């Protein structure tokens, strides 16, 4: 067993407890009395504890935080019968000897080297994530199949697009997982879903069980792309990619990979899948056999058609991908996103017309290459919010969509570097406005690879720390960017960094950006 596997399973399992946990295969299994420790009381932790209490498990919840949100959730769980312990002293060692617990269910953000999780692994107590718990709580018969996907970028867009295609086919479907709705909640919905579009993060995949016989078995699975991200959590790109690749394990019908990203195909080759499962690629080029791709302006399928040796099925056109009323070129990553969603939908038998109707009905979530103000209202400058670009790979796709860019970047780099990103786009950068804790890393890359590009660092430090006055911060950022932009330029918020150092979320960052633009250009609003 590798070190990686030891964090996920049990290096020294206790036979009696492990046997009981292995028998937890569906909602009617023997959950009653199961002694469970839940680590974390956030969205997924709360949902896991609530679900366990409903099936009669004994639940203890620990969390280091003691804020209002945590206390409110603790009160609700205590009313339902849980024991909740808040405070940093409760996450170092178990609240009672490990012999008193059968199972640990950890929230996905908990790092594998957290003392409590290391202690559980050494004691032989099984450690599951919330995704594993949800799979084991499915109905014994008639359970909705899972169409799962992961990737460094595009996950949420693709999973929502996939759900739109499934609904266009007349199926009761929803998106769940890392997209915001915990899987255990989706399973408990009063109107049972016929199929689930499941977004999984590398954190969630890391915590899947190594008991493959009983673990997650998706009908189809996809890895959209692999690029350096969350290296501070996983420790290396190899470990991060390995976590992503776990999504292919046990796949029944189709392992979907990105032809332009060889790492994703390598992960398919290494996966232990159900006999008969096929590798299905997606590409912006003409598709070869068992691929979906692009022929001139038509997205087509040569994987899920009977005569795929010689024929392809037309799914939709590039014109279908453009927002209504626009004639802008379709971004390359948008084409890939649609093809990936279509591959998963087609694996489930969704007809061609439903793929197109799902595309037409889909509306992108906020903060994803969204135009805030058009050039005619801002002196010929386009202002674009791609706050969701929280790593270099996402920022790369965003920068590639525009010819001349005043780039707003910086934040929490999560252990990443920016040399390749800057080098690739130096020719299109008019200027850069940098914010956040790790802005110096971006500035250093610009000095090395784009020394002629003007750089402005917005440093509104308070007591040696970054400012928490986010409205004022963005007012300054927008003012500096406006000074640097010329007609025909795009001012692009594509930070290539997480937002946590200064903002509550990437959404908060994007909202503050849009609000600052409105204050400057639409003062009457």
XYZ file of C-alpha atoms in Angstrom:
525
model
C 0.000 0.000 0.000
C 1.350 3.423 -0.957
C 1.554 6.433 1.348
C -1.239 7.995 -0.727
C -3.493 5.022 -0.150
C -2.763 4.942 3.560
C -4.388 8.334 4.016
C -7.499 7.120 2.226
C -7.943 3.753 3.823
C -6.518 1.976 6.811
C -2.936 0.750 7.005
C -3.781 -1.421 10.015
C -7.538 -2.015 9.912
C -9.325 -3.586 12.834
C -11.086 -6.593 11.379
C -14.386 -6.319 13.269
C -14.917 -2.596 12.695
C -13.695 -2.728 9.097
C -16.058 -5.573 8.270
C -18.989 -3.577 9.570
C -17.969 -0.497 7.590
C -17.445 -2.549 4.409
C -21.014 -3.823 4.761
C -22.345 -0.260 4.514
C -23.290 -0.473 0.852
C -26.692 1.252 0.670
C -29.167 3.208 2.755
C -30.791 0.072 4.219
C -27.483 -1.278 5.565
C -26.841 -1.434 9.331
C -26.177 2.259 10.031
C -27.977 2.357 13.360
C -25.546 2.731 16.232
C -22.539 3.325 13.964
C -20.079 5.379 16.025
C -18.995 8.170 13.702
C -16.679 11.132 14.036
C -17.344 13.936 11.525
C -14.526 16.436 11.044
C -15.697 19.878 9.991
C -19.063 21.570 10.320
C -19.117 23.397 6.978
C -21.534 22.691 4.140
C -20.480 19.094 3.518
C -19.735 18.256 7.151
C -23.120 19.478 8.329
C -24.895 17.555 5.562
C -22.960 14.379 6.404
C -23.725 14.626 10.119
C -27.401 15.324 9.429
C -27.683 12.312 7.105
C -25.928 10.014 9.583
C -28.216 11.100 12.398
C -31.244 10.398 10.221
C -30.205 6.740 9.794
C -29.567 6.284 13.504
C -25.799 6.653 13.685
C -24.089 8.010 16.780
C -22.402 11.237 15.649
C -19.667 13.395 17.153
C -18.679 16.527 15.192
C -15.486 18.526 15.698
C -14.381 21.824 14.150
C -11.636 24.256 15.067
C -13.756 27.322 14.259
C -16.078 28.937 16.812
C -17.834 31.616 14.743
C -21.524 32.402 14.603
C -22.100 30.115 11.629
C -20.443 27.164 13.378
C -22.346 27.743 16.613
C -25.654 27.974 14.768
C -25.041 24.686 12.943
C -23.851 23.082 16.186
C -27.112 23.970 17.900
C -29.145 22.410 15.097
C -27.128 19.188 15.149
C -27.278 18.969 18.941
C -31.070 19.194 18.789
C -30.964 16.211 16.406
C -28.803 14.228 18.822
C -25.196 14.905 17.829
C -22.352 15.860 20.127
C -20.581 18.920 18.734
C -17.188 20.142 19.957
C -15.962 23.501 18.640
C -12.504 24.950 19.142
C -8.926 24.199 18.046
C -8.303 21.941 21.022
C -10.831 19.405 19.658
C -9.163 18.756 16.284
C -5.808 17.475 17.535
C -6.883 14.199 19.128
C -10.168 12.252 19.225
C -12.632 13.190 21.952
C -12.464 9.598 23.207
C -10.210 6.584 22.454
C -10.318 5.398 18.844
C -11.861 2.133 20.034
C -14.983 4.231 20.544
C -15.357 5.040 16.842
C -16.175 2.875 13.836
C -15.742 5.498 11.111
C -14.414 9.002 10.409
C -16.160 11.144 7.793
C -13.968 14.108 6.908
C -14.846 17.315 5.153
C -12.967 17.567 1.836
C -10.822 20.539 2.788
C -9.163 18.767 5.700
C -5.538 18.092 4.836
C -4.367 14.461 5.013
C -1.669 15.353 7.535
C -4.185 16.862 9.969
C -3.278 15.290 13.353
C -6.750 13.869 13.886
C -6.811 12.106 10.512
C -3.279 10.782 10.862
C -4.223 9.438 14.278
C -7.320 7.716 12.849
C -5.312 6.086 10.047
C -2.693 4.803 12.494
C -5.445 3.415 14.727
C -7.006 1.581 11.775
C -10.248 3.582 11.762
C -11.655 3.929 8.219
C -11.636 7.506 6.885
C -14.208 8.477 4.261
C -15.017 11.726 2.550
C -18.526 13.056 2.046
C -18.656 11.604 -1.497
C -17.946 8.077 -0.292
C -20.614 8.474 2.387
C -23.162 9.610 -0.204
C -22.415 6.642 -2.465
C -22.912 4.211 0.418
C -26.245 5.890 1.253
C -27.811 5.302 -2.156
C -30.958 3.162 -2.419
C -30.331 -0.566 -2.683
C -32.295 -0.738 -5.948
C -33.138 1.863 -8.556
C -30.433 4.316 -7.540
C -29.714 7.185 -9.939
C -26.495 6.686 -11.900
C -23.685 9.204 -11.422
C -21.988 11.051 -14.278
C -18.845 12.386 -12.620
C -16.316 14.971 -13.701
C -13.278 16.789 -12.403
C -10.463 18.948 -13.718
C -8.392 21.950 -12.810
C -10.741 24.324 -14.617
C -14.224 24.344 -16.100
C -15.768 21.842 -13.671
C -18.755 23.897 -12.600
C -19.532 25.152 -16.098
C -19.428 21.619 -17.503
C -21.463 20.018 -14.729
C -24.198 22.649 -15.052
C -24.170 22.294 -18.840
C -24.404 18.514 -18.440
C -27.391 18.895 -16.109
C -29.029 21.166 -18.703
C -28.569 18.510 -21.405
C -29.997 15.795 -19.153
C -33.043 17.908 -18.335
C -33.501 18.715 -22.024
C -33.785 14.947 -22.550
C -36.721 14.882 -20.146
C -34.782 13.398 -17.235
C -35.148 14.440 -13.587
C -31.554 15.550 -13.093
C -29.531 17.904 -10.955
C -25.926 18.878 -10.360
C -24.336 18.114 -7.010
C -21.034 17.635 -5.215
C -18.393 20.337 -5.331
C -20.811 22.540 -7.263
C -22.504 23.524 -3.994
C -25.220 20.951 -3.220
C -23.771 18.134 -1.079
C -24.409 14.730 -2.606
C -26.091 13.402 0.518
C -28.623 16.228 0.196
C -29.287 15.409 -3.456
C -29.936 11.797 -2.496
C -32.477 12.863 0.132
C -34.442 15.107 -2.221
C -38.188 14.427 -1.857
C -38.490 13.821 -5.626
C -35.881 11.227 -6.494
C -33.587 12.160 -9.362
C -33.117 9.828 -12.314
C -29.477 10.817 -12.873
C -26.913 13.013 -11.098
C -24.309 15.268 -12.701
C -21.530 15.154 -10.123
C -18.657 17.632 -9.854
C -15.755 16.373 -7.747
C -12.733 18.302 -6.505
C -9.286 16.812 -6.014
C -9.894 17.030 -2.258
C -13.070 14.959 -2.512
C -11.436 12.402 -4.787
C -8.494 12.076 -2.424
C -10.840 10.838 0.299
C -12.543 8.075 -1.684
C -12.221 4.640 -0.124
C -9.647 2.174 -1.419
C -12.272 -0.560 -1.038
C -12.982 -0.538 -4.780
C -15.520 -3.350 -4.611
C -17.917 -1.130 -2.659
C -16.776 2.381 -3.572
C -18.086 4.884 -6.118
C -18.958 3.349 -9.497
C -19.814 6.094 -12.020
C -21.638 5.319 -15.215
C -19.261 7.720 -16.995
C -16.427 9.923 -15.744
C -14.327 12.757 -17.165
C -11.128 14.642 -16.359
C -11.299 17.953 -18.215
C -7.688 19.046 -17.784
C -4.732 18.878 -15.394
C -2.604 21.911 -14.501
C -0.719 22.915 -11.339
C -3.204 23.848 -8.613
C -3.632 23.206 -4.904
C -0.003 22.094 -4.730
C 0.151 23.446 -1.187
C -2.493 20.828 -0.270
C -1.388 17.841 -2.364
C 2.357 18.421 -2.144
C 3.179 17.876 -5.833
C 1.651 17.919 -9.293
C 1.971 14.132 -9.413
C -0.076 13.685 -6.229
C -2.648 16.198 -7.473
C -2.997 14.364 -10.822
C -3.236 11.020 -9.027
C -6.130 12.347 -6.960
C -7.897 13.577 -10.094
C -7.383 10.221 -11.794
C -9.278 8.388 -9.067
C -12.489 9.587 -10.714
C -12.053 6.913 -13.418
C -11.988 4.000 -10.975
C -14.895 1.585 -11.431
C -16.287 3.487 -14.441
C -18.890 1.392 -16.238
C -19.421 2.901 -19.709
C -17.057 5.732 -20.709
C -13.866 7.356 -19.429
C -13.842 10.788 -21.074
C -10.489 12.519 -21.571
C -9.121 15.691 -23.182
C -7.104 14.908 -26.321
C -5.201 18.194 -25.923
C -4.073 17.195 -22.409
C -2.150 13.887 -22.571
C -2.144 13.580 -18.779
C -5.876 12.929 -18.825
C -5.499 10.069 -21.308
C -2.659 8.629 -19.215
C -4.991 8.609 -16.204
C -7.529 6.591 -18.203
C -4.876 4.022 -19.107
C -3.927 3.628 -15.452
C -7.496 3.310 -14.154
C -9.094 0.108 -12.919
C -12.448 0.207 -14.726
C -15.388 -2.119 -15.276
C -14.823 -4.493 -18.178
C -16.243 -2.986 -21.351
C -15.769 0.652 -20.376
C -14.401 2.693 -23.289
C -11.987 5.599 -23.539
C -13.721 8.546 -25.230
C -11.780 11.655 -26.195
C -12.913 15.198 -26.921
C -10.983 17.544 -29.200
C -11.306 20.910 -30.952
C -10.042 19.154 -34.103
C -11.853 16.701 -36.340
C -12.684 13.676 -34.168
C -11.075 10.323 -34.730
C -12.859 7.087 -33.878
C -14.364 7.098 -30.370
C -14.069 10.874 -30.031
C -16.228 13.985 -30.036
C -14.836 16.962 -31.906
C -15.220 19.908 -34.235
C -15.592 19.731 -38.028
C -15.593 23.260 -39.470
C -18.310 24.918 -37.334
C -20.121 21.738 -36.236
C -19.617 19.865 -32.949
C -20.061 16.168 -33.662
C -19.918 12.702 -32.100
C -17.964 9.692 -33.434
C -18.156 7.779 -30.157
C -21.809 7.068 -29.416
C -23.157 6.315 -32.898
C -23.654 2.852 -34.368
C -21.641 3.480 -37.553
C -18.866 5.475 -35.929
C -16.270 3.876 -38.225
C -17.599 6.016 -41.055
C -20.164 8.422 -39.646
C -20.524 11.171 -37.042
C -23.627 12.635 -35.400
C -24.108 16.396 -35.504
C -24.702 17.783 -32.020
C -24.745 21.578 -32.379
C -22.928 24.429 -34.106
C -20.534 27.125 -32.950
C -23.353 29.631 -33.444
C -25.311 27.775 -30.737
C -22.508 28.473 -28.249
C -22.546 32.251 -28.609
C -24.598 34.338 -26.185
C -27.730 35.619 -27.850
C -27.155 38.760 -29.867
C -23.349 38.490 -30.019
C -21.003 37.666 -32.862
C -17.799 37.311 -30.824
C -15.589 34.285 -31.603
C -16.279 31.261 -29.405
C -13.457 30.764 -26.907
C -11.551 27.470 -27.328
C -12.271 26.384 -23.760
C -16.011 26.877 -24.357
C -15.888 24.378 -27.233
C -14.051 21.885 -25.030
C -16.534 22.367 -22.189
C -19.503 21.629 -24.453
C -17.829 18.550 -25.938
C -16.983 17.171 -22.480
C -20.539 17.669 -21.227
C -21.916 16.141 -24.416
C -19.669 13.078 -24.067
C -20.986 12.382 -20.566
C -24.575 13.000 -21.639
C -24.252 10.749 -24.700
C -22.760 8.012 -22.516
C -26.082 8.059 -20.671
C -28.028 7.818 -23.932
C -29.058 11.472 -24.305
C -30.158 12.077 -27.931
C -28.498 14.615 -30.230
C -31.361 17.085 -30.105
C -31.261 17.188 -26.308
C -27.557 18.039 -26.386
C -28.261 21.066 -28.571
C -31.336 22.090 -26.575
C -29.332 21.796 -23.379
C -26.652 24.080 -24.801
C -29.249 26.651 -25.869
C -30.928 26.587 -22.451
C -27.668 26.858 -20.498
C -26.764 30.145 -18.820
C -23.191 30.480 -17.490
C -22.721 31.204 -13.810
C -21.436 34.670 -12.837
C -17.739 35.625 -12.823
C -16.760 33.441 -15.773
C -15.448 35.686 -18.560
C -18.497 37.922 -18.105
C -18.551 41.346 -19.753
C -19.363 43.914 -17.061
C -19.537 46.939 -19.362
C -19.297 47.122 -23.136
C -16.837 49.505 -24.854
C -19.498 51.980 -25.954
C -20.152 52.880 -22.322
C -16.526 53.135 -21.204
C -14.711 55.080 -23.900
C -13.958 52.075 -26.065
C -12.638 49.774 -23.312
C -14.252 46.419 -22.513
C -14.354 45.404 -18.807
C -14.486 41.638 -18.165
C -14.926 39.725 -14.898
C -13.292 36.296 -14.792
C -12.766 36.188 -11.047
C -13.351 32.417 -11.262
C -9.876 32.169 -12.880
C -8.260 31.189 -9.588
C -5.197 29.518 -11.100
C -2.825 29.962 -14.010
C -4.541 27.409 -16.238
C -7.862 29.248 -16.020
C -6.223 32.646 -16.493
C -4.429 31.296 -19.558
C -7.734 30.449 -21.249
C -9.157 33.838 -20.331
C -6.168 35.856 -21.535
C -6.129 33.936 -24.819
C -9.631 35.187 -25.614
C -8.595 38.874 -25.955
C -6.100 40.667 -28.168
C -4.997 43.585 -25.947
C -5.336 43.234 -22.179
C -4.879 45.317 -19.060
C -4.564 42.399 -16.667
C -5.762 42.494 -13.050
C -4.075 39.624 -11.200
C -2.851 38.422 -7.824
C -4.144 36.994 -4.556
C -3.333 33.660 -2.896
C -1.090 31.760 -5.346
C -1.603 28.372 -3.619
C 2.029 27.458 -4.249
C 1.947 28.162 -7.993
C 4.328 30.151 -10.203
C 3.488 32.433 -13.139
C 6.456 32.329 -15.528
C 4.806 30.144 -18.170
C 1.582 32.155 -18.037
C 3.310 35.520 -18.466
C 5.646 34.211 -21.141
C 2.708 32.863 -23.157
C 0.793 36.149 -23.116
C 3.450 38.855 -22.872
C 2.627 40.045 -26.376
C -1.002 40.817 -25.568
C -0.452 42.593 -22.229
C -0.843 46.379 -22.297
C -0.325 46.675 -18.541
C -0.898 44.824 -15.263
C -2.549 45.878 -12.007
C -1.597 43.526 -9.184
C -3.313 42.897 -5.851
C -3.142 40.519 -2.936
C -0.691 38.684 -0.775
C 1.277 37.003 -3.559
C 1.240 39.852 -6.085
C 5.056 39.986 -5.927
C 5.212 36.530 -7.543
C 3.268 37.840 -10.535
C 5.363 41.026 -10.611
C 8.583 38.993 -10.650
C 7.343 36.895 -13.587
C 6.406 40.068 -15.473
C 9.853 41.552 -14.894
C 11.500 38.397 -16.230
C 9.318 37.768 -19.264
C 7.553 41.066 -20.078
C 9.819 43.827 -18.795
C 8.278 46.426 -21.096
C 4.766 45.948 -19.627
C 3.817 48.673 -17.099
C 3.040 47.181 -13.687
C 1.078 48.834 -10.864
C 0.919 47.125 -7.477
C -2.053 48.186 -5.385
C -0.899 47.921 -1.785
C -3.397 49.278 0.724
C -1.803 47.577 3.708
C -3.263 47.989 7.149
C -0.975 47.184 10.060
C 1.299 45.190 7.781
C -1.521 43.081 6.341
C -3.595 43.334 3.165
C -6.595 45.620 3.393
C -10.023 44.301 4.322
C -11.764 47.351 2.788
C -12.521 45.522 -0.433
C -14.742 48.236 -1.926
C -12.001 50.856 -1.596
C -9.441 48.362 -2.901
C -11.423 47.733 -6.077
C -12.110 51.445 -6.557
C -8.343 51.996 -6.665
C -7.797 48.972 -8.926
C -10.431 50.135 -11.424
C -9.028 53.679 -11.405
C -5.487 52.436 -12.106
C -6.695 50.083 -14.849
C -8.751 52.858 -16.476
C -5.665 55.087 -16.550
C -3.657 52.355 -18.306
C -6.279 51.200 -20.841
C -6.716 52.603 -24.328
C -9.687 52.276 -26.708
C -9.810 48.728 -28.043
C -8.283 47.220 -24.900
C -9.928 44.780 -22.499
C -9.520 45.261 -18.760
C -9.585 41.667 -17.543
C -9.938 40.481 -13.965
C -8.392 37.009 -14.303
C -6.360 36.842 -11.086
C -4.711 33.400 -11.529
C -4.935 33.235 -7.730
C -7.459 32.373 -5.060
C -9.306 35.201 -3.340
C -9.140 34.129 0.301
C -6.406 36.559 1.321
C -8.631 39.602 0.755
C -12.147 38.474 -0.183
C -14.706 36.006 1.109
C -14.723 34.161 -2.224
C -14.022 34.596 -5.924
C -17.669 35.666 -6.243
C -17.190 38.422 -3.681
C -14.079 39.563 -5.564
C -15.988 39.701 -8.856
C -18.940 41.494 -7.280
C -16.668 44.170 -5.838
C -14.992 44.576 -9.236
C -18.354 45.066 -10.971
C -19.546 47.471 -8.275
C -16.392 49.580 -8.604
C -16.855 49.743 -12.384
C -20.443 50.920 -11.913
C -19.363 53.601 -9.436
C -16.824 54.926 -11.917
C -18.746 54.772 -15.181
C -22.401 54.718 -14.084
C -22.484 57.052 -11.079
C -26.218 57.621 -11.467
C -26.764 53.888 -10.789
